[in-house]
Short mmCIF file of C-alpha atoms in Angstrom, two decimals:
data_model
loop_
_atom_site.label_atom_id
_atom_site.label_comp_id
_atom_site.label_asym_id
_atom_site.label_seq_id
_atom_site.Cartn_x
_atom_site.Cartn_y
_atom_site.Cartn_z
CA MET A 12 -1.21 -149.69 33.28
CA SER A 13 -3.95 -151.81 31.69
CA GLN A 14 -1.35 -153.81 29.78
CA GLU A 15 0.45 -154.57 33.04
CA LEU A 16 -2.78 -155.79 34.64
CA LEU A 17 -3.60 -158.05 31.69
CA ALA A 18 -0.11 -159.49 31.74
CA ALA A 19 -0.38 -160.21 35.47
CA VAL A 20 -3.72 -162.04 35.09
CA ARG A 21 -2.44 -164.11 32.16
CA ARG A 22 0.42 -165.57 34.18
CA LYS A 23 -0.40 -169.00 35.63
CA SER A 24 1.14 -167.97 38.93
CA GLY A 25 -0.33 -164.48 38.75
CA PRO A 26 -3.18 -163.02 40.80
CA ARG A 27 -6.80 -164.01 40.25
CA LEU A 28 -9.87 -161.84 40.15
CA LEU A 29 -12.10 -164.52 41.74
CA LEU A 30 -11.68 -167.10 44.49
CA ASP A 31 -14.68 -169.42 44.69
CA GLU A 32 -15.58 -173.11 45.18
CA ARG A 33 -13.46 -174.05 42.16
CA ILE A 34 -10.39 -172.68 43.92
CA GLY A 35 -8.52 -175.98 43.32
CA ASN A 36 -4.86 -176.02 44.36
CA GLY A 37 -2.20 -178.70 44.22
CA PRO A 38 0.19 -179.53 47.07
CA PHE A 39 2.72 -176.97 48.30
CA THR A 40 6.40 -177.54 47.66
CA LYS A 41 9.08 -176.72 50.19
CA ARG A 42 9.99 -173.79 47.96
CA ASP A 43 6.37 -172.50 48.10
CA ILE A 44 6.36 -172.66 51.91
CA ALA A 45 9.76 -170.97 52.14
CA ALA A 46 8.59 -168.21 49.77
CA PHE A 47 5.49 -167.55 51.86
CA GLU A 48 7.41 -167.50 55.13
CA SER A 49 9.91 -165.02 53.67
CA THR A 50 7.07 -162.73 52.57
CA ALA A 51 4.38 -162.93 55.27
CA PRO A 52 4.66 -160.75 58.39
CA PRO A 53 5.67 -162.44 61.69
CA GLU A 54 2.16 -162.30 63.21
CA ILE A 55 0.85 -164.44 60.31
CA LEU A 56 3.60 -167.02 60.70
CA ARG A 57 2.89 -167.27 64.44
CA ASN A 58 -0.73 -168.18 63.72
CA GLU A 59 -1.66 -171.49 65.36
CA PHE A 60 -3.51 -172.78 62.29
CA TRP A 61 -0.62 -172.11 59.90
CA ASP A 62 1.85 -173.71 62.30
CA GLU A 63 -0.31 -176.84 62.59
CA MET A 64 -0.76 -177.16 58.81
CA HIS A 65 2.95 -176.69 58.24
CA ARG A 66 4.09 -179.20 60.88
CA SER A 67 1.51 -181.84 59.89
CA GLY A 68 2.81 -182.02 56.32
CA TRP A 69 -0.73 -181.74 54.87
CA LEU A 70 0.22 -178.77 52.69
CA GLU A 71 2.95 -180.75 50.97
CA SER A 72 1.02 -184.02 50.64
CA GLY A 73 -2.05 -182.52 48.98
CA ALA A 74 -4.19 -185.00 50.98
CA HIS A 75 -6.24 -182.53 52.94
CA SER A 76 -9.76 -181.31 53.59
CA ALA A 77 -11.67 -178.65 51.70
CA SER A 78 -10.80 -176.15 54.47
CA VAL A 79 -7.07 -176.64 54.01
CA GLY A 80 -7.50 -176.44 50.24
CA ILE A 81 -9.27 -173.08 50.57
CA MET A 82 -6.63 -171.82 52.98
CA SER A 83 -3.85 -172.82 50.57
CA GLY A 84 -5.66 -170.96 47.78
CA VAL A 85 -5.75 -167.76 49.85
CA VAL A 86 -2.06 -168.20 50.71
CA ARG A 87 -1.17 -168.56 47.03
CA GLU A 88 -3.23 -165.49 46.21
CA PHE A 89 -1.37 -163.49 48.87
CA MET A 90 1.97 -164.59 47.39
CA ALA A 91 0.87 -163.82 43.82
CA ARG A 92 -0.15 -160.28 44.75
CA VAL A 93 3.05 -159.26 46.54
CA PRO A 94 4.95 -158.28 43.35
CA ALA A 95 1.89 -157.60 41.16
CA ALA A 96 -0.03 -154.43 40.40
CA PRO A 97 -3.16 -153.89 42.56
CA LEU A 98 -6.18 -155.84 41.31
CA PRO A 99 -9.67 -156.19 42.82
CA LEU A 100 -10.40 -159.59 44.38
CA LEU A 101 -13.82 -161.21 44.83
CA VAL A 102 -13.98 -164.02 47.41
CA ASP A 103 -17.26 -165.82 46.74
CA GLY A 104 -18.88 -168.35 49.09
CA ILE A 105 -15.81 -170.16 50.42
CA ILE A 106 -15.41 -168.58 53.88
CA GLY A 107 -18.56 -170.35 55.11
CA GLN A 108 -16.84 -173.73 54.57
CA LEU A 109 -14.06 -172.96 57.04
CA ASP A 110 -13.85 -173.60 60.76
CA SER A 111 -13.17 -170.61 63.01
CA ARG A 112 -9.36 -170.99 63.07
CA ALA A 113 -9.03 -171.32 59.29
CA ALA A 114 -11.50 -168.48 58.71
CA ARG A 115 -9.59 -166.08 60.95
CA PHE A 116 -6.27 -167.01 59.33
CA CYS A 117 -7.72 -166.35 55.87
CA ALA A 118 -9.32 -163.12 57.15
CA ASP A 119 -5.92 -161.86 58.28
CA LEU A 120 -4.37 -162.63 54.87
CA LEU A 121 -7.26 -160.99 53.01
CA GLN A 122 -6.86 -157.92 55.22
CA LEU A 123 -3.20 -157.70 54.16
CA ILE A 124 -4.21 -158.00 50.50
CA GLY A 125 -6.80 -155.28 51.16
CA ARG A 126 -4.08 -152.78 52.01
CA THR A 127 -3.28 -152.43 48.30
CA SER A 128 -6.28 -153.98 46.55
CA GLN A 129 -10.05 -153.90 46.89
CA VAL A 130 -11.25 -157.17 48.47
CA ILE A 131 -14.95 -158.11 48.38
CA VAL A 132 -16.03 -161.11 50.47
CA VAL A 133 -19.43 -162.67 49.73
CA THR A 134 -20.47 -165.38 52.17
CA SER A 135 -23.31 -166.65 54.31
CA SER A 136 -24.50 -164.80 57.41
CA TYR A 137 -23.32 -167.46 59.87
CA ALA A 138 -19.75 -167.25 58.55
CA GLY A 139 -19.36 -163.79 60.08
CA GLN A 140 -18.94 -165.29 63.56
CA SER A 141 -15.86 -167.31 62.65
CA PHE A 142 -14.56 -164.73 60.16
CA GLY A 143 -14.08 -162.29 63.02
CA LYS A 144 -14.44 -159.12 60.94
CA GLU A 145 -17.07 -156.41 60.85
CA LEU A 146 -18.86 -156.87 57.57
CA ILE A 147 -21.80 -155.31 55.76
CA ARG A 148 -25.09 -157.18 55.48
CA LEU A 149 -26.67 -157.43 52.06
CA PRO A 150 -30.00 -159.14 52.77
CA ARG A 151 -32.75 -160.10 50.35
CA HIS A 152 -34.70 -157.05 49.30
CA ALA A 153 -38.41 -157.38 48.64
CA SER A 154 -38.87 -153.99 46.98
CA PRO A 155 -40.86 -153.66 43.73
CA LEU A 156 -37.56 -152.94 41.98
CA ARG A 157 -36.42 -156.55 42.53
CA ALA A 158 -32.98 -155.38 43.61
CA MET A 159 -30.57 -158.22 44.34
CA ALA A 160 -29.33 -156.57 47.54
CA TYR A 161 -29.17 -153.33 49.45
CA TYR A 162 -27.07 -151.78 52.21
CA ALA A 163 -27.98 -152.16 55.87
CA LYS A 164 -26.06 -151.21 59.02
CA THR A 165 -26.00 -154.70 60.52
CA ALA A 166 -22.41 -155.86 60.87
CA SER A 167 -22.56 -159.24 59.21
CA PHE A 168 -22.55 -160.55 55.67
CA THR A 169 -24.83 -162.79 53.68
CA SER A 170 -24.67 -164.14 50.15
CA LEU A 171 -26.57 -162.37 47.41
CA ARG A 172 -29.71 -164.14 46.29
CA LEU A 173 -31.40 -163.46 43.01
CA GLN A 174 -35.04 -162.50 43.51
CA THR A 175 -36.87 -164.93 41.27
CA ARG A 176 -40.61 -165.50 41.17
CA LYS A 177 -40.13 -169.04 42.39
CA ARG A 178 -38.26 -167.97 45.52
CA SER A 179 -40.66 -165.16 46.25
CA ARG A 180 -43.43 -167.73 46.51
CA GLU A 181 -41.45 -169.94 48.92
CA ARG A 182 -42.67 -169.77 52.51
CA MET A 183 -41.25 -171.28 55.66
CA LYS A 184 -43.35 -174.20 56.91
CA THR A 185 -44.76 -173.99 60.43
CA PHE A 186 -45.58 -177.11 62.46
CA LYS A 187 -47.53 -177.71 65.66
CA LEU A 188 -46.04 -179.72 68.51
CA GLY A 189 -47.50 -183.24 68.50
CA GLU A 190 -49.05 -183.08 65.04
CA THR A 191 -48.56 -185.88 62.54
CA PHE A 192 -46.00 -185.15 59.85
CA PRO A 193 -47.74 -185.36 56.45
CA THR A 194 -45.10 -187.45 54.65
CA GLN A 195 -43.93 -191.00 55.33
CA GLU A 196 -40.28 -192.00 55.22
CA SER A 197 -39.14 -193.00 51.74
CA ARG A 198 -36.16 -192.68 49.44
CA ALA A 199 -36.97 -188.97 49.26
CA CYS A 200 -37.62 -188.36 52.98
CA GLU A 201 -35.78 -189.28 56.18
CA LEU A 202 -37.25 -188.47 59.62
CA LYS A 203 -34.99 -188.24 62.68
CA GLU A 204 -35.63 -187.52 66.34
CA VAL A 205 -32.84 -185.70 68.18
CA LYS A 206 -32.15 -187.10 71.65
CA GLY A 207 -29.69 -185.83 74.23
CA GLN A 208 -28.48 -182.35 75.13
CA ASN A 209 -26.26 -181.69 72.11
CA PRO A 210 -28.44 -181.09 69.04
CA VAL A 211 -25.59 -179.47 67.10
CA GLY A 212 -23.45 -182.59 67.48
CA SER A 213 -26.36 -184.98 66.85
CA ILE A 214 -27.16 -183.30 63.54
CA GLY A 215 -23.68 -182.29 62.43
CA GLN A 216 -22.02 -185.67 62.97
CA VAL A 217 -24.32 -187.54 60.57
CA ALA A 218 -25.53 -184.85 58.14
CA ASP A 219 -22.90 -185.69 55.51
CA GLN A 220 -23.77 -189.41 55.75
CA TYR A 221 -27.42 -188.72 54.92
CA VAL A 222 -26.51 -186.28 52.15
CA VAL A 223 -24.26 -188.94 50.59
CA ALA A 224 -27.01 -191.55 50.98
CA PHE A 225 -29.50 -189.37 49.09
CA LEU A 226 -26.95 -188.55 46.38
CA ASN A 227 -26.36 -192.29 45.91
CA ALA A 228 -30.06 -193.20 45.93
CA GLY A 229 -29.94 -194.11 42.24
CA VAL A 230 -32.98 -192.04 41.32
CA GLU A 231 -33.11 -188.41 40.21
CA GLN A 232 -35.15 -186.80 42.96
CA THR A 233 -34.71 -184.18 45.66
CA GLY A 234 -34.29 -185.63 49.15
CA SER A 235 -34.91 -184.15 52.60
CA ILE A 236 -33.60 -185.08 56.04
CA LEU A 237 -35.78 -183.66 58.81
CA TRP A 238 -34.63 -183.60 62.43
CA GLY A 239 -37.40 -183.12 64.99
CA VAL A 240 -39.85 -185.77 63.76
CA THR A 241 -40.10 -189.30 65.22
CA ASP A 242 -40.28 -192.53 63.22
CA ALA A 243 -43.98 -192.54 64.05
CA ARG A 244 -44.23 -189.17 62.21
CA THR A 245 -44.91 -187.17 65.38
CA VAL A 246 -43.52 -183.63 65.33
CA VAL A 247 -41.48 -183.14 68.54
CA GLY A 248 -39.13 -180.41 67.34
CA VAL A 249 -35.56 -179.63 68.33
CA PRO A 250 -34.86 -176.92 70.96
CA LEU A 251 -32.40 -174.53 69.32
CA THR A 252 -31.10 -171.04 69.97
CA ASP A 253 -30.19 -168.70 67.10
CA ALA A 254 -26.51 -169.37 67.80
CA GLN A 255 -27.08 -173.14 67.59
CA CYS A 256 -28.92 -172.75 64.27
CA ASP A 257 -25.94 -170.80 62.91
CA GLU A 258 -23.52 -173.43 64.23
CA ILE A 259 -25.51 -176.26 62.61
CA ARG A 260 -25.39 -174.43 59.28
CA ARG A 261 -21.63 -173.99 59.59
CA VAL A 262 -20.98 -177.61 60.63
CA VAL A 263 -23.23 -179.09 57.94
CA VAL A 264 -21.72 -176.94 55.19
CA GLY A 265 -18.22 -177.83 56.38
CA ARG A 266 -18.85 -181.59 56.38
CA VAL A 267 -20.75 -181.57 53.10
CA GLY A 268 -17.89 -179.56 51.62
CA ASN A 269 -15.64 -182.60 52.13
CA ILE A 270 -17.89 -184.96 50.14
CA LYS A 271 -16.20 -186.63 47.16
CA PRO A 272 -16.68 -185.93 44.30
CA PRO A 273 -17.36 -182.31 45.30
CA LEU A 274 -20.95 -181.12 45.51
CA ALA A 275 -21.88 -177.54 44.62
CA LEU A 276 -22.76 -176.19 48.07
CA THR A 277 -25.10 -173.60 46.59
CA THR A 278 -27.47 -176.46 45.69
CA LEU A 279 -27.80 -177.50 49.35
CA SER A 280 -30.67 -176.02 51.38
CA ILE A 281 -30.69 -175.77 55.20
CA LYS A 282 -33.89 -174.54 56.85
CA PHE A 283 -35.30 -174.33 60.36
CA HIS A 284 -39.10 -174.60 60.41
CA PRO A 285 -40.72 -173.20 63.58
CA VAL A 286 -42.75 -175.56 65.79
CA ALA A 287 -45.59 -173.86 67.69
CA SER A 288 -45.63 -174.88 71.36
CA ASP A 289 -46.32 -173.48 74.85
CA GLY A 290 -42.79 -174.21 76.09
CA PRO A 291 -40.23 -171.53 77.01
CA SER A 292 -37.64 -172.61 74.42
CA PRO A 293 -38.13 -172.20 70.65
CA LEU A 294 -38.53 -175.48 68.77
CA TYR A 295 -37.68 -176.17 65.15
CA VAL A 296 -37.79 -178.92 62.57
CA ALA A 297 -34.33 -178.75 60.98
CA GLU A 298 -34.36 -179.68 57.29
CA VAL A 299 -31.44 -180.35 54.98
CA LYS A 300 -32.59 -180.62 51.38
CA VAL A 301 -30.35 -182.51 48.95
CA PRO A 302 -30.42 -181.73 45.21
CA ALA A 303 -31.49 -184.29 42.62
CA VAL A 304 -28.45 -186.07 41.17
CA GLN A 305 -28.21 -189.04 38.86
CA GLY A 306 -24.94 -190.44 37.60
CA THR A 307 -22.88 -193.55 37.12
CA TYR A 308 -20.54 -192.79 40.03
CA LEU A 309 -20.96 -192.94 43.81
CA TYR A 310 -20.43 -190.21 46.38
CA ALA A 311 -18.49 -190.67 49.63
CA THR A 312 -18.06 -188.68 52.84
CA GLY A 313 -14.83 -186.89 53.69
CA SER A 314 -13.75 -190.04 55.55
CA GLU A 315 -14.38 -192.02 52.31
CA GLU A 316 -17.44 -193.91 53.54
CA GLY A 317 -20.22 -194.73 51.08
CA TYR A 318 -23.93 -194.76 51.95
CA VAL A 319 -27.12 -195.27 49.98
CA LYS A 320 -30.71 -194.29 50.74
CA THR A 321 -33.21 -197.14 50.51
CA ASP A 322 -36.89 -197.34 51.33
CA ALA A 323 -35.83 -198.71 54.74
CA GLY A 324 -33.43 -195.87 55.55
CA LYS A 325 -29.70 -195.12 55.28
CA LYS A 326 -27.38 -198.06 54.63
CA LYS A 327 -23.59 -198.12 54.71
CA LEU A 328 -22.12 -199.85 51.67
CA THR A 329 -19.58 -202.65 51.88
CA ILE A 330 -16.82 -203.01 49.29
CA MET A 331 -18.82 -205.68 47.46
CA GLN A 332 -21.98 -203.56 47.49
CA ILE A 333 -20.07 -200.59 46.09
CA GLN A 334 -18.88 -202.75 43.20
CA GLN A 335 -22.40 -204.02 42.59
CA GLU A 336 -23.84 -200.49 42.59
CA LEU A 337 -21.22 -199.26 40.12
CA LEU A 338 -21.73 -202.23 37.79
CA GLN A 339 -25.50 -201.82 37.87
CA ARG A 340 -25.31 -198.09 37.09
CA ARG A 341 -23.10 -198.81 34.10
CA GLY A 342 -25.47 -201.46 32.80
CA VAL A 343 -23.07 -204.32 33.43
CA GLY A 344 -24.50 -207.66 34.55
CA ILE A 345 -23.63 -208.70 38.09
CA PRO A 346 -21.94 -212.15 38.27
CA ALA A 347 -23.90 -214.82 40.08
CA ALA A 348 -22.61 -215.79 43.50
#
């Protein structure tokens, strides 16, 4: 039996033991799609998300988002496991990058795989809403034993976090409404006030632009975008419910997941700092912290737009400015105009 399992794993088209952010799949061929449709049960083929992906031609072109790439990886895994011996499967951190339709489609496929194999899904707590399955919560455990995780009855799921001394010392910041924010705007700090009645949209629609701008800043330093602070550094907060906080996490992770070249999503930090006030609604300062990166290339959003963070704020790059940035980072002199 062990020899059969080893042989199955060695095959290029065979089953995997791990599906994670390096899932990486090429375009589907017509033969791949026909093979899946001849194998999958009818309720899977009637799924709205699969039908849309099939009709749009994205699966065959290979020009698709991170969500479609993840979905195609799960589809390939389902196909690889149909004739193979049962193998355990660990799905690590990718479900949180999917929208609700893609997450539920992948959940249905993983449930089919789970009929013959053990499937373990590790993902962030907010992904449970779109995943649509009852999962086990493995929260951080502050016991003297420094256990990585422990069982709790709550029906959701969160990623495992190693209990290091550095993280144990981290504390959530608390602000007071109307106080002056201690840091000025710079290449390492961007302050934004959220106006209007749709904070999720206001933050989610531009989060990837600011992340790209910090990644392209040209200096190796951690950057933070903070929503809920005015340009005058006055803390005004953002009124958010727990559900809206979860939705912001999901939207930001999804958009950042489409950044090119890919960014390791585990290096991104999303926090909601409480703002003390006398109002009826809870207020937060929403912070997205971008890791320090220094390289000779430039990052772009999923829509292939380039931005850079300057001392004056976020700036969209023109074609000429992109060329100048690349030449400068490679130590090549820029021709005089």
